[in-house]
Tab-separated table of C-alpha atoms in Angstrom:
chain	number	residue	atom	x	y	z
A	860	MET	CA	-178.820	31.028	32.370
A	861	ALA	CA	-175.186	31.652	31.533
A	862	PRO	CA	-173.760	35.134	32.238
A	863	SER	CA	-173.157	35.740	28.528
A	864	GLN	CA	-176.776	34.891	27.739
A	865	ALA	CA	-178.008	37.191	30.516
A	866	VAL	CA	-175.895	40.046	29.142
A	867	ARG	CA	-177.213	39.322	25.663
A	868	CYS	CA	-180.826	39.462	26.891
A	869	CYS	CA	-180.155	42.778	28.667
A	870	GLN	CA	-178.624	44.202	25.500
A	871	ARG	CA	-181.649	43.143	23.468
A	872	GLY	CA	-183.967	44.762	25.996
A	873	LEU	CA	-182.003	48.016	26.081
A	874	SER	CA	-181.887	48.138	22.277
A	875	TRP	CA	-185.650	48.765	22.255
A	876	ILE	CA	-185.320	52.004	24.276
A	877	PRO	CA	-184.843	54.263	21.184
A	878	VAL	CA	-187.880	52.642	19.520
A	879	ILE	CA	-189.988	53.142	22.651
A	880	PHE	CA	-188.845	56.759	22.865
A	881	ILE	CA	-189.838	57.465	19.242
A	882	ASN	CA	-193.245	55.845	19.754
A	883	LEU	CA	-193.886	57.855	22.917
A	884	VAL	CA	-193.044	61.085	21.092
A	885	VAL	CA	-195.335	60.096	18.198
A	886	CYS	CA	-198.204	59.214	20.561
A	887	TRP	CA	-197.848	62.563	22.344
A	888	SER	CA	-197.720	64.431	19.017
A	889	TYR	CA	-200.939	62.677	17.960
A	890	TYR	CA	-202.698	63.724	21.178
A	891	ALA	CA	-201.347	67.285	21.047
A	892	TYR	CA	-202.367	67.814	17.416
A	893	VAL	CA	-205.741	66.065	17.363
A	894	VAL	CA	-207.044	66.894	20.827
A	895	GLU	CA	-205.281	70.038	22.016
A	896	LEU	CA	-205.007	71.808	18.652
A	897	CYS	CA	-207.846	70.610	16.432
A	898	ILE	CA	-210.508	70.027	19.101
A	899	TYR	CA	-209.728	72.523	21.870
A	900	THR	CA	-208.024	75.342	19.957
A	901	ILE	CA	-209.380	75.528	16.384
A	902	THR	CA	-212.966	76.772	16.279
A	903	ASN	CA	-213.551	76.662	12.521
A	904	THR	CA	-215.179	73.315	11.649
A	905	GLU	CA	-214.010	73.225	8.036
A	906	GLU	CA	-210.448	73.918	9.125
A	907	GLN	CA	-210.681	71.188	11.758
A	908	VAL	CA	-211.888	68.576	9.241
A	909	PHE	CA	-209.275	69.463	6.624
A	910	TYR	CA	-206.415	69.449	9.150
A	911	LEU	CA	-207.509	66.115	10.627
A	912	ILE	CA	-207.884	64.351	7.259
A	913	VAL	CA	-204.457	65.363	5.955
A	914	PHE	CA	-202.854	64.738	9.343
A	915	HIS	CA	-204.171	61.167	9.551
A	916	LEU	CA	-202.978	60.407	6.012
A	917	CYS	CA	-199.448	61.534	6.901
A	918	PHE	CA	-199.620	59.782	10.259
A	919	PHE	CA	-200.775	56.476	8.726
A	920	MET	CA	-198.060	56.391	6.033
A	921	PHE	CA	-195.415	57.352	8.586
A	922	ILE	CA	-196.398	54.602	11.046
A	923	TRP	CA	-196.782	52.022	8.270
A	924	SER	CA	-193.318	52.605	6.789
A	925	TYR	CA	-191.730	52.885	10.253
A	926	TRP	CA	-193.007	49.540	11.496
A	927	LYS	CA	-192.335	47.834	8.188
A	928	THR	CA	-188.682	48.835	8.658
A	929	ILE	CA	-188.739	47.462	12.207
A	930	ILE	CA	-190.432	44.105	11.625
A	931	SER	CA	-188.775	43.217	8.283
A	932	LYS	CA	-186.206	40.557	9.045
A	933	PRO	CA	-182.772	41.198	7.522
A	934	ALA	CA	-182.112	38.991	4.515
A	935	ILE	CA	-179.233	36.607	5.230
A	936	PRO	CA	-177.130	34.430	2.879
A	937	SER	CA	-178.420	30.982	2.011
A	938	LYS	CA	-176.673	27.697	2.812
A	939	GLU	CA	-175.217	27.776	-0.690
A	940	PHE	CA	-172.532	30.166	0.608
A	941	CYS	CA	-171.548	27.955	3.555
A	942	LEU	CA	-168.451	25.803	3.162
A	943	PRO	CA	-169.123	22.112	2.417
A	944	LYS	CA	-168.334	19.807	5.305
A	945	VAL	CA	-165.102	18.475	3.807
A	946	GLU	CA	-163.825	21.930	2.832
A	947	LYS	CA	-164.794	23.314	6.227
A	948	GLU	CA	-162.749	20.665	8.044
A	949	LEU	CA	-159.757	21.370	5.828
A	950	TYR	CA	-160.137	25.115	6.390
A	951	GLU	CA	-160.258	24.744	10.180
A	952	LYS	CA	-157.258	22.392	10.272
A	953	GLU	CA	-155.164	24.580	8.011
A	954	GLU	CA	-153.129	27.253	9.805
A	955	ARG	CA	-151.532	28.987	6.823
A	956	PRO	CA	-153.591	31.895	5.455
A	957	GLU	CA	-152.425	31.156	1.917
A	958	ALA	CA	-153.726	27.587	2.082
A	959	GLN	CA	-157.014	28.773	3.590
A	960	GLN	CA	-157.428	31.190	0.712
A	961	GLU	CA	-156.908	28.383	-1.803
A	962	ILE	CA	-159.730	26.444	-0.140
A	963	LEU	CA	-162.014	29.477	-0.280
A	964	LYS	CA	-161.152	30.096	-3.926
A	965	ARG	CA	-162.089	26.520	-4.857
A	966	VAL	CA	-165.482	26.915	-3.234
A	967	ALA	CA	-166.040	30.434	-4.594
A	968	ARG	CA	-165.586	29.289	-8.202
A	969	ASP	CA	-169.155	27.973	-8.197
A	970	LEU	CA	-170.626	31.039	-6.474
A	971	PRO	CA	-171.667	34.425	-7.926
A	972	VAL	CA	-169.007	36.281	-5.916
A	973	TYR	CA	-167.049	39.085	-7.565
A	974	THR	CA	-165.945	41.396	-4.749
A	975	ARG	CA	-162.841	40.903	-2.637
A	976	THR	CA	-161.219	42.235	0.496
A	977	GLY	CA	-158.808	45.153	0.344
A	978	SER	CA	-155.923	42.710	-0.081
A	979	GLY	CA	-157.697	40.817	-2.871
A	980	ALA	CA	-158.726	37.816	-0.759
A	981	ILE	CA	-162.068	36.020	-0.745
A	982	ARG	CA	-164.469	37.677	1.693
A	983	TYR	CA	-165.145	35.092	4.406
A	984	CYS	CA	-167.026	35.505	7.701
A	985	ASP	CA	-165.433	33.454	10.472
A	986	ARG	CA	-168.394	34.172	12.755
A	987	CYS	CA	-171.085	32.878	10.384
A	988	GLN	CA	-168.657	30.508	8.624
A	989	LEU	CA	-169.692	31.401	5.093
A	990	ILE	CA	-168.357	33.146	2.006
A	991	LYS	CA	-169.886	36.610	1.886
A	992	PRO	CA	-171.976	37.413	-1.186
A	993	ASP	CA	-171.333	40.725	-2.928
A	994	ARG	CA	-172.340	43.749	-0.797
A	995	CYS	CA	-172.965	41.482	2.201
A	996	HIS	CA	-171.474	42.403	5.594
A	997	HIS	CA	-171.544	41.036	9.116
A	998	CYS	CA	-173.526	43.066	11.669
A	999	SER	CA	-171.992	42.813	15.124
A	1000	THR	CA	-175.235	43.974	16.765
A	1001	CYS	CA	-177.474	41.435	15.038
A	1002	ASP	CA	-174.617	38.893	14.998
A	1003	LYS	CA	-175.386	37.785	11.450
A	1004	CYS	CA	-174.378	38.519	7.874
A	1005	VAL	CA	-176.884	40.773	6.114
A	1006	LEU	CA	-177.386	40.961	2.349
A	1007	LYS	CA	-176.602	44.405	0.892
A	1008	MET	CA	-176.153	45.767	4.388
A	1009	ASP	CA	-176.387	49.551	4.683
A	1010	HIS	CA	-176.105	50.091	8.447
A	1011	HIS	CA	-177.624	49.074	11.763
A	1012	CYS	CA	-180.150	51.703	12.851
A	1013	PRO	CA	-180.842	51.953	16.614
A	1014	TRP	CA	-184.017	53.993	15.978
A	1015	VAL	CA	-185.644	50.987	14.318
A	1016	ASN	CA	-183.623	48.371	16.257
A	1017	ASN	CA	-182.920	46.555	13.036
A	1018	CYS	CA	-180.358	46.182	10.294
A	1019	VAL	CA	-181.131	48.209	7.189
A	1020	GLY	CA	-180.291	46.147	4.133
A	1021	PHE	CA	-181.670	44.491	1.024
A	1022	SER	CA	-184.947	43.377	2.612
A	1023	ASN	CA	-186.021	46.739	4.080
A	1024	TYR	CA	-183.950	49.546	2.547
A	1025	LYS	CA	-186.953	50.799	0.567
A	1026	PHE	CA	-189.007	50.892	3.779
A	1027	PHE	CA	-186.252	52.816	5.545
A	1028	VAL	CA	-186.081	55.501	2.829
A	1029	LEU	CA	-189.885	55.810	2.863
A	1030	PHE	CA	-189.809	56.038	6.663
A	1031	LEU	CA	-187.447	59.011	6.417
A	1032	ALA	CA	-189.586	60.624	3.713
A	1033	TYR	CA	-192.896	60.243	5.558
A	1034	SER	CA	-191.455	61.214	8.930
A	1035	MET	CA	-190.114	64.388	7.341
A	1036	LEU	CA	-193.503	65.032	5.702
A	1037	TYR	CA	-195.241	64.372	9.034
A	1038	CYS	CA	-193.023	66.884	10.840
A	1039	VAL	CA	-193.197	69.615	8.202
A	1040	TYR	CA	-196.989	69.330	7.997
A	1041	ILE	CA	-197.347	69.678	11.768
A	1042	ALA	CA	-194.951	72.617	11.895
A	1043	ALA	CA	-196.653	74.408	8.995
A	1044	THR	CA	-200.210	74.057	10.341
A	1045	VAL	CA	-199.273	74.791	13.954
A	1046	LEU	CA	-197.192	77.884	13.111
A	1047	GLN	CA	-200.028	80.443	13.176
A	1048	TYR	CA	-201.319	79.175	16.518
A	1049	PHE	CA	-197.786	79.000	17.863
A	1050	ILE	CA	-197.344	82.704	17.038
A	1051	GLN	CA	-200.644	83.598	18.702
A	1052	PHE	CA	-199.866	81.619	21.857
A	1053	TRP	CA	-196.337	83.031	21.964
A	1054	THR	CA	-197.712	86.565	21.636
A	1055	LEU	CA	-200.258	85.790	24.349
A	1056	CYS	CA	-197.518	84.652	26.744
A	1057	ARG	CA	-195.456	87.805	26.125
A	1058	ARG	CA	-198.365	90.252	26.561
A	1059	ARG	CA	-199.885	88.536	29.562
A	1060	ALA	CA	-197.476	90.237	31.985
A	1061	ILE	CA	-198.076	93.790	30.758
A	1062	GLU	CA	-201.706	93.960	29.640
A	1063	HIS	CA	-204.960	92.087	29.514
A	1064	CYS	CA	-205.385	89.576	26.727
A	1065	PRO	CA	-207.242	91.135	23.762
A	1066	GLU	CA	-210.469	89.447	22.724
A	1067	ASN	CA	-209.134	88.437	19.299
A	1068	HIS	CA	-206.372	86.288	20.856
A	1069	LEU	CA	-206.657	82.653	21.876
A	1070	PRO	CA	-207.707	81.898	25.461
A	1071	ASP	CA	-204.991	81.195	27.977
A	1072	THR	CA	-205.493	77.433	28.499
A	1073	HIS	CA	-203.297	74.396	29.022
A	1074	ALA	CA	-203.454	73.743	25.233
A	1075	LYS	CA	-200.891	76.465	24.629
A	1076	PHE	CA	-198.090	74.407	26.205
A	1077	HIS	CA	-198.808	71.451	23.908
A	1078	VAL	CA	-198.960	73.698	20.839
A	1079	LEU	CA	-195.733	75.497	21.710
A	1080	PHE	CA	-193.784	72.293	22.329
A	1081	LEU	CA	-195.382	70.588	19.314
A	1082	PHE	CA	-193.951	73.211	16.972
A	1083	PHE	CA	-190.473	73.061	18.527
A	1084	VAL	CA	-190.351	69.242	18.445
A	1085	ALA	CA	-191.662	69.021	14.850
A	1086	ALA	CA	-189.191	71.631	13.604
A	1087	MET	CA	-186.285	69.990	15.431
A	1088	PHE	CA	-187.014	66.516	14.041
A	1089	PHE	CA	-187.585	67.902	10.542
A	1090	ILE	CA	-184.167	69.565	10.473
A	1091	SER	CA	-182.401	66.440	11.740
A	1092	ILE	CA	-184.228	64.073	9.367
A	1093	LEU	CA	-183.760	66.342	6.334
A	1094	SER	CA	-179.989	65.857	6.252
A	1095	LEU	CA	-180.272	62.078	6.690
A	1096	PHE	CA	-182.970	61.781	4.025
A	1097	SER	CA	-180.945	63.872	1.560
A	1098	TYR	CA	-177.895	61.681	2.161
A	1099	HIS	CA	-179.802	58.457	1.481
A	1100	LEU	CA	-181.370	59.914	-1.656
A	1101	TRP	CA	-177.825	60.579	-2.855
A	1102	LEU	CA	-176.875	56.984	-2.022
A	1103	VAL	CA	-179.871	55.636	-3.960
A	1104	GLY	CA	-178.953	57.765	-6.980
A	1105	LYS	CA	-175.379	56.423	-6.863
A	1106	ASN	CA	-176.448	52.841	-6.046
A	1107	ARG	CA	-174.232	52.718	-2.971
A	1108	THR	CA	-174.725	51.653	0.606
A	1109	THR	CA	-173.473	53.651	3.566
A	1110	ILE	CA	-170.629	51.152	3.965
A	1111	GLU	CA	-169.669	51.463	0.290
A	1112	ALA	CA	-169.746	55.262	0.523
A	1113	PHE	CA	-166.995	55.140	3.173
A	1114	ARG	CA	-165.107	52.168	1.712
A	1115	ALA	CA	-165.294	51.485	-2.028
A	1116	PRO	CA	-166.072	47.868	-2.990
A	1117	VAL	CA	-163.074	45.920	-4.262
A	1118	PHE	CA	-163.526	43.827	-7.396
A	1119	ARG	CA	-161.142	41.344	-8.970
A	1120	ASN	CA	-159.529	44.217	-10.854
A	1121	GLY	CA	-159.314	46.588	-7.874
A	1122	PRO	CA	-161.524	49.024	-5.946
A	1123	ASP	CA	-164.240	50.927	-7.779
A	1124	LYS	CA	-166.648	53.210	-5.904
A	1125	ASN	CA	-168.975	53.276	-8.936
A	1126	GLY	CA	-168.828	49.540	-9.582
A	1127	PHE	CA	-172.554	48.994	-9.009
A	1128	THR	CA	-173.733	52.211	-10.660
A	1129	LEU	CA	-176.086	51.564	-13.579
A	1130	GLY	CA	-177.313	55.103	-14.197
A	1131	PHE	CA	-179.671	57.248	-12.130
A	1132	ARG	CA	-182.943	55.741	-13.373
A	1133	LYS	CA	-181.817	52.137	-13.067
A	1134	ASN	CA	-180.273	52.764	-9.649
A	1135	ILE	CA	-183.645	53.973	-8.379
A	1136	THR	CA	-185.375	51.027	-10.016
A	1137	GLN	CA	-183.097	48.596	-8.200
A	1138	VAL	CA	-184.284	49.922	-4.813
A	1139	PHE	CA	-187.922	50.818	-5.510
A	1140	GLY	CA	-188.812	48.342	-8.251
A	1141	ASP	CA	-190.135	48.450	-11.788
A	1142	GLN	CA	-193.656	49.671	-11.101
A	1143	LYS	CA	-193.712	53.365	-10.193
A	1144	LEU	CA	-197.182	52.875	-8.711
A	1145	TRP	CA	-195.613	51.051	-5.721
A	1146	TRP	CA	-192.698	53.415	-5.116
A	1147	CYS	CA	-194.474	55.491	-2.440
A	1148	ILE	CA	-196.159	52.550	-0.710
A	1149	PRO	CA	-194.324	50.506	1.985
A	1150	ILE	CA	-194.756	47.232	0.084
A	1151	TYR	CA	-191.724	45.217	-0.974
A	1152	SER	CA	-190.982	45.824	-4.660
A	1153	SER	CA	-187.166	45.966	-4.915
A	1154	SER	CA	-185.490	44.328	-7.905
A	1155	GLY	CA	-183.031	41.440	-7.680
A	1156	ASP	CA	-182.419	38.624	-5.232
A	1157	GLY	CA	-179.840	40.227	-2.915
A	1158	TYR	CA	-177.042	37.883	-4.055
A	1159	THR	CA	-176.162	39.044	-7.568
A	1160	PHE	CA	-176.020	42.656	-8.726
A	1161	PRO	CA	-175.412	43.995	-12.233
A	1162	THR	CA	-172.065	45.785	-12.384
A	1163	ARG	CA	-170.502	48.077	-14.923
A	1164	LEU	CA	-167.381	46.805	-16.729
A	1165	VAL	CA	-164.106	47.969	-15.194
A	1166	ASN	CA	-161.258	48.787	-17.583
A	1167	VAL	CA	-157.939	47.124	-16.868
A	1168	ASP	CA	-154.542	48.484	-17.839
A	1169	SER	CA	-152.158	46.364	-19.925
A	1170	GLU	CA	-149.268	44.911	-18.010
A	1171	GLN	CA	-145.851	43.774	-19.297
A	1172	GLY	CA	-146.772	42.348	-22.680
A	1173	ASN	CA	-150.071	40.872	-21.517
A	1174	VAL	CA	-153.370	42.615	-22.122
A	1175	GLU	CA	-156.397	41.739	-20.034
A	1176	HIS	CA	-159.611	42.100	-21.960
A	1177	GLN	CA	-163.020	42.175	-20.374
A	1178	ALA	CA	-165.112	39.136	-21.117
A	1179	ILE	CA	-168.639	38.555	-19.947
A	1180	LYS	CA	-169.651	35.828	-17.565
A	1181	CYS	CA	-173.406	35.654	-17.150
A	1182	THR	CA	-174.929	34.621	-13.835
A	1183	VAL	CA	-178.563	34.299	-12.897
A	1184	ASP	CA	-179.536	33.133	-9.393
A	1185	GLY	CA	-176.029	31.862	-8.720
A	1186	GLN	CA	-175.808	29.749	-11.901
A	1187	THR	CA	-172.926	30.286	-14.284
A	1188	ASN	CA	-174.868	29.152	-17.339
A	1189	PRO	CA	-176.878	31.913	-19.024
A	1190	ARG	CA	-180.638	31.609	-18.666
A	1191	PRO	CA	-183.537	33.831	-19.775
A	1192	LEU	CA	-184.124	36.717	-17.379
A	1193	ASN	CA	-187.318	37.491	-15.582
A	1194	GLU	CA	-189.285	40.634	-16.395
A	1195	SER	CA	-187.819	42.567	-13.464
A	1196	GLN	CA	-184.213	41.955	-14.523
A	1197	ASN	CA	-184.979	42.816	-18.163
A	1198	LEU	CA	-186.489	46.145	-17.158
A	1199	LEU	CA	-183.618	46.861	-14.765
A	1200	LEU	CA	-180.813	46.308	-17.236
A	1201	GLY	CA	-182.481	47.686	-20.353
A	1202	ASN	CA	-181.491	47.197	-23.933
A	1203	ASP	CA	-179.333	50.336	-24.098
A	1204	THR	CA	-176.679	49.079	-21.636
A	1205	HIS	CA	-176.519	45.298	-21.758
A	1206	SER	CA	-177.812	44.377	-25.227
A	1207	GLU	CA	-177.425	45.430	-28.826
A	1208	GLU	CA	-179.942	45.654	-31.581
A	1209	LYS	CA	-179.653	42.986	-34.202
A	1210	LYS	CA	-179.084	44.153	-37.717
A	1211	ASP	CA	-182.591	43.150	-38.753
A	1212	GLY	CA	-184.056	45.394	-36.022
A	1213	SER	CA	-185.059	42.641	-33.560
A	1214	PRO	CA	-183.676	42.904	-30.006
A	1215	ALA	CA	-180.910	40.583	-28.890
A	1216	ASN	CA	-181.103	38.415	-25.785
A	1217	ILE	CA	-180.398	40.182	-22.481
A	1218	GLU	CA	-178.414	38.603	-19.681
A	1219	VAL	CA	-177.190	39.629	-16.256
A	1220	CYS	CA	-173.527	40.186	-16.899
A	1221	GLN	CA	-170.567	40.297	-14.574
A	1222	PRO	CA	-166.997	41.204	-15.605
A	1223	VAL	CA	-164.353	38.511	-15.678
A	1224	SER	CA	-160.761	39.022	-16.737
A	1225	VAL	CA	-159.495	36.908	-19.649
A	1226	THR	CA	-155.745	37.108	-20.282
A	1227	MET	CA	-154.606	37.146	-23.915
A	1228	GLU	CA	-151.083	37.356	-25.283
A	1229	ASN	CA	-150.165	40.410	-27.336
A	1230	GLU	CA	-149.403	39.696	-30.914
A	1231	SER	CA	-145.923	40.759	-31.943
């Protein structure tokens, strides 16, 4: 085995340490709540049953969404975005950046690519040797380009992107619910055990207090751990809810996407309701369940039209170029895309009252001469 491969294997092994740590904490919390609290501490049977039923519901949804985020493979660009063999050879032989860009532009004409680099160049990944689709970025940890990449999360040892972003948001929501439920139900016993520990040195334990057993240590630490994780997850969950409402990724929040007409931080914003629909899907019934239901294909995204200023006698007007599944010719949309776009934004009512055809539209600049 080559040294580089050995280092790579060690890195992959070490990357699972945060996941193992989280699972150990969750396993201990399960034992502390079910055994030490519900079985050994709580004496009321009805209270035991109610606590255990609700706890296992929260626990099941938390584990389900967590492992769905872990095992979902990041969606990567298809071979359609790789350079053809002839163009690839020309690109590798060419040393001038300007000539390389001309090669990339020729290939990108047939692709649904509308974002650019900060300098206006075609976004190309030298590592993966492909033209990056919109909102796609290269992950140095996974060593691959990921569609609609948000970030690489060490706590799930996976890239969070188009294929599992819904699972990641649900994981944050259910982990926060899991922690707040534990903290809320443990609080009264935490207070009693804490009072017991403080009075033990000065007087005998009153009969109405809990017995001084080893369960008190689990209950005390369980409350502290649940409260600590809840506070830390709350800020992260609130931030990602804001991102979903704005239809942005973490990368786009720090660096606005650049379109043909310049950067626009709200370029992919479709409105609050449609932004949520793009992540969680059309059917509200599946929003809270860790089952894939996101809209789109990860390659093309509806964008709002960007106004362009007139420049030295020429006026650039926005025309519409319709793309569906990478094809430049307009085709009928599927039900998911129709519901996502809606008639109010991307279609107009015909005069006779019947709805017009709806298409996934992307902005393209068409230059027209001003009339004197």
